[in-house]
PDB file of C-alpha atoms in Angstrom:
ATOM      1  CA  MET A 234       0.000   0.000   0.000  1.00 95.00           C
ATOM      2  CA  ASN A 235       1.229   3.476  -0.858  1.00 97.00           C
ATOM      3  CA  ILE A 236       0.954   5.989   2.001  1.00 98.00           C
ATOM      4  CA  TYR A 237       0.942   9.783   1.719  1.00 98.00           C
ATOM      5  CA  VAL A 238       2.782  11.652   4.484  1.00 98.00           C
ATOM      6  CA  GLY A 239       2.244  15.419   4.579  1.00 98.00           C
ATOM      7  CA  ASN A 240       3.232  18.455   6.656  1.00 98.00           C
ATOM      8  CA  LEU A 241       6.779  17.139   7.004  1.00 97.00           C
ATOM      9  CA  SER A 242       9.647  19.213   8.343  1.00 95.00           C
ATOM     10  CA  TRP A 243      12.043  20.341   5.606  1.00 93.00           C
ATOM     11  CA  ASN A 244      14.884  18.833   7.674  1.00 93.00           C
ATOM     12  CA  LEU A 245      13.711  15.231   7.219  1.00 96.00           C
ATOM     13  CA  LYS A 246      15.415  12.910   4.747  1.00 96.00           C
ATOM     14  CA  ASP A 247      14.203   9.724   3.039  1.00 97.00           C
ATOM     15  CA  GLN A 248      16.003   7.591   5.633  1.00 97.00           C
ATOM     16  CA  ASP A 249      14.218   9.413   8.500  1.00 96.00           C
ATOM     17  CA  LEU A 250      10.855   8.650   6.911  1.00 96.00           C
ATOM     18  CA  LEU A 251      11.828   5.007   6.431  1.00 97.00           C
ATOM     19  CA  ASN A 252      12.895   4.741  10.082  1.00 97.00           C
ATOM     20  CA  LEU A 253       9.620   6.277  11.327  1.00 96.00           C
ATOM     21  CA  PHE A 254       7.459   3.763   9.475  1.00 97.00           C
ATOM     22  CA  SER A 255       9.712   0.729   9.995  1.00 97.00           C
ATOM     23  CA  ALA A 256       8.547   0.686  13.620  1.00 95.00           C
ATOM     24  CA  HIS A 257       5.097  -0.325  12.288  1.00 96.00           C
ATOM     25  CA  GLY A 258       6.136  -3.022   9.817  1.00 96.00           C
ATOM     26  CA  GLU A 259       8.067  -3.721   6.632  1.00 97.00           C
ATOM     27  CA  VAL A 260       8.751  -0.686   4.444  1.00 97.00           C
ATOM     28  CA  SER A 261       9.726  -1.264   0.814  1.00 97.00           C
ATOM     29  CA  SER A 262      10.444   2.401   0.051  1.00 97.00           C
ATOM     30  CA  ALA A 263      10.249   5.891   1.521  1.00 98.00           C
ATOM     31  CA  LYS A 264      10.643   9.034  -0.567  1.00 98.00           C
ATOM     32  CA  ILE A 265      10.381  12.710   0.357  1.00 97.00           C
ATOM     33  CA  ILE A 266       9.416  14.793  -2.663  1.00 97.00           C
ATOM     34  CA  THR A 267      11.849  17.602  -3.481  1.00 96.00           C
ATOM     35  CA  ASP A 268      11.791  20.598  -5.786  1.00 95.00           C
ATOM     36  CA  LYS A 269      13.607  19.620  -8.979  1.00 94.00           C
ATOM     37  CA  PHE A 270      15.373  22.978  -9.241  1.00 95.00           C
ATOM     38  CA  THR A 271      16.360  23.768  -5.644  1.00 94.00           C
ATOM     39  CA  GLY A 272      16.508  20.233  -4.226  1.00 93.00           C
ATOM     40  CA  ARG A 273      14.571  21.406  -1.142  1.00 95.00           C
ATOM     41  CA  SER A 274      11.857  19.267   0.387  1.00 95.00           C
ATOM     42  CA  LYS A 275       8.291  20.116  -0.633  1.00 96.00           C
ATOM     43  CA  GLY A 276       7.099  19.009   2.811  1.00 97.00           C
ATOM     44  CA  PHE A 277       5.481  15.724   1.815  1.00 97.00           C
ATOM     45  CA  GLY A 278       6.449  12.229   0.817  1.00 97.00           C
ATOM     46  CA  PHE A 279       5.332   8.671   0.196  1.00 98.00           C
ATOM     47  CA  VAL A 280       5.967   5.398   1.989  1.00 98.00           C
ATOM     48  CA  GLU A 281       5.341   2.021   0.363  1.00 98.00           C
ATOM     49  CA  MET A 282       4.421  -0.854   2.688  1.00 97.00           C
ATOM     50  CA  PRO A 283       3.761  -4.282   1.109  1.00 97.00           C
ATOM     51  CA  ASN A 284       1.485  -5.516   3.930  1.00 97.00           C
ATOM     52  CA  ASP A 285      -1.866  -3.660   3.897  1.00 96.00           C
ATOM     53  CA  ASP A 286      -2.664  -4.498   7.537  1.00 97.00           C
ATOM     54  CA  GLN A 287       0.665  -3.078   8.708  1.00 97.00           C
ATOM     55  CA  ALA A 288       0.135  -0.044   6.479  1.00 97.00           C
ATOM     56  CA  GLN A 289      -3.319   0.632   7.982  1.00 97.00           C
ATOM     57  CA  ALA A 290      -1.857   0.278  11.485  1.00 96.00           C
ATOM     58  CA  ALA A 291       0.947   2.717  10.586  1.00 97.00           C
ATOM     59  CA  ILE A 292      -1.567   5.247   9.231  1.00 97.00           C
ATOM     60  CA  ALA A 293      -3.658   5.008  12.415  1.00 97.00           C
ATOM     61  CA  ALA A 294      -0.595   5.299  14.658  1.00 97.00           C
ATOM     62  CA  MET A 295       1.231   8.082  12.784  1.00 97.00           C
ATOM     63  CA  ASN A 296      -1.545  10.427  11.638  1.00 98.00           C
ATOM     64  CA  GLY A 297      -1.495  13.625  13.709  1.00 97.00           C
ATOM     65  CA  THR A 298       1.684  12.760  15.626  1.00 96.00           C
ATOM     66  CA  ALA A 299       4.460  15.324  16.076  1.00 96.00           C
ATOM     67  CA  VAL A 300       7.548  14.617  13.970  1.00 95.00           C
ATOM     68  CA  ASP A 301      10.396  17.126  14.214  1.00 94.00           C
ATOM     69  CA  GLY A 302       8.006  19.697  15.702  1.00 94.00           C
ATOM     70  CA  ARG A 303       5.215  19.299  13.120  1.00 96.00           C
ATOM     71  CA  ASN A 304       1.993  17.282  13.282  1.00 97.00           C
ATOM     72  CA  VAL A 305       2.133  15.042  10.229  1.00 98.00           C
ATOM     73  CA  VAL A 306      -0.835  14.103   8.059  1.00 98.00           C
ATOM     74  CA  VAL A 307      -0.794  10.423   7.117  1.00 98.00           C
ATOM     75  CA  ASN A 308      -3.322   8.669   4.892  1.00 97.00           C
ATOM     76  CA  GLU A 309      -3.626   6.186   2.074  1.00 96.00           C
ATOM     77  CA  SER A 310      -2.271   7.644  -1.121  1.00 93.00           C
ATOM     78  CA  ARG A 311      -4.860   8.005  -3.860  1.00 86.00           C
ATOM     79  CA  PRO A 312      -3.850   7.948  -7.526  1.00 82.00           C
ATOM     80  CA  LYS A 313      -4.066  11.191  -9.482  1.00 75.00           C
ATOM     81  CA  PRO A 314      -7.374  11.627 -11.311  1.00 75.00           C
ATOM     82  CA  GLU A 315      -7.329  10.780 -15.013  1.00 73.00           C
ATOM     83  CA  GLY A 316      -6.833  13.555 -17.546  1.00 62.00           C
ATOM     84  CA  GLY A 317      -6.327  17.198 -16.756  1.00 58.00           C
ATOM     85  CA  GLY A 318      -3.076  18.134 -15.139  1.00 58.00           C
ATOM     86  CA  GLY A 319      -0.507  20.631 -16.240  1.00 60.00           C
ATOM     87  CA  GLY A 320      -2.803  23.517 -17.048  1.00 61.00           C
ATOM     88  CA  GLY A 321      -2.160  23.088 -20.754  1.00 60.00           C
ATOM     89  CA  TYR A 322      -1.453  25.723 -23.352  1.00 62.00           C
ATOM     90  CA  LYS A 323      -4.086  27.593 -25.237  1.00 62.00           C
ATOM     91  CA  LYS A 324      -3.066  29.819 -28.106  1.00 63.00           C
ATOM     92  CA  ARG A 325      -4.752  33.167 -27.773  1.00 62.00           C
ATOM     93  CA  SER A 326      -5.529  35.762 -30.385  1.00 59.00           C
ATOM     94  CA  PHE A 327      -5.520  39.360 -29.280  1.00 63.00           C
ATOM     95  CA  GLY A 328      -7.706  41.599 -31.478  1.00 60.00           C
ATOM     96  CA  GLY A 329      -6.618  42.988 -34.801  1.00 61.00           C
ATOM     97  CA  GLY A 330      -6.221  40.869 -37.860  1.00 61.00           C
ATOM     98  CA  GLY A 331      -9.145  39.791 -39.927  1.00 61.00           C
ATOM     99  CA  GLY A 332      -9.594  42.574 -42.391  1.00 62.00           C
ATOM    100  CA  GLY A 333     -10.300  41.008 -45.736  1.00 63.00           C
ATOM    101  CA  TYR A 334     -11.660  42.697 -48.877  1.00 64.00           C
ATOM    102  CA  ARG A 335     -13.842  45.695 -48.074  1.00 65.00           C
ATOM    103  CA  GLY A 336     -14.926  46.695 -51.562  1.00 65.00           C
ATOM    104  CA  ASN A 337     -14.376  50.133 -53.047  1.00 66.00           C
ATOM    105  CA  ARG A 338     -13.926  52.386 -50.071  1.00 63.00           C
ATOM    106  CA  GLY A 339     -12.093  55.063 -51.971  1.00 61.00           C
ATOM    107  CA  GLY A 340     -12.435  58.635 -50.891  1.00 59.00           C
ATOM    108  CA  GLY A 341     -14.267  59.207 -54.179  1.00 58.00           C
ATOM    109  CA  ASP A 342     -15.542  62.450 -55.455  1.00 58.00           C
ATOM    110  CA  TYR A 343     -16.834  64.850 -52.827  1.00 57.00           C
ATOM    111  CA  ASN A 344     -19.609  65.812 -55.142  1.00 59.00           C
ATOM    112  CA  ARG A 345     -20.583  62.280 -56.046  1.00 59.00           C
ATOM    113  CA  ASP A 346     -24.339  62.735 -56.346  1.00 59.00           C
ATOM    114  CA  GLY A 347     -23.916  65.223 -59.195  1.00 61.00           C
ATOM    115  CA  PHE A 348     -25.466  68.040 -57.232  1.00 58.00           C
ATOM    116  CA  ASN A 349     -23.294  71.129 -57.282  1.00 61.00           C
ATOM    117  CA  ASN A 350     -24.044  74.048 -54.993  1.00 62.00           C
ATOM    118  CA  GLY A 351     -22.613  76.327 -57.633  1.00 61.00           C
ATOM    119  CA  ASP A 352     -25.508  75.459 -59.954  1.00 56.00           C
ATOM    120  CA  PHE A 353     -27.814  77.966 -58.258  1.00 54.00           C
TER     121      PHE A 353
END
């Protein structure tokens, strides 16, 4: 079972997380998620425990307990929902453009209707 562990201190390392959960049963892996640019902890991680009963006992025992001065949130990890994700990219058009043929718009003759004020 995959377990989510949140509200972790930024000082904790993968090995610390493994040690915390090993007290409750066999742990196959423990990973604290870090920022890919800075390498700093994001304050949460995941623990994989092969035995579901031990995992449930670890969740019950660890959730809300103080670890390195912070009350951790521990629950069963749920898979990400299908689709979505990433925000995507949408090309936007900002005004202008279009145009097209507008026929004869010329500034033609001012006296186009044939009427000439000078005729009076």
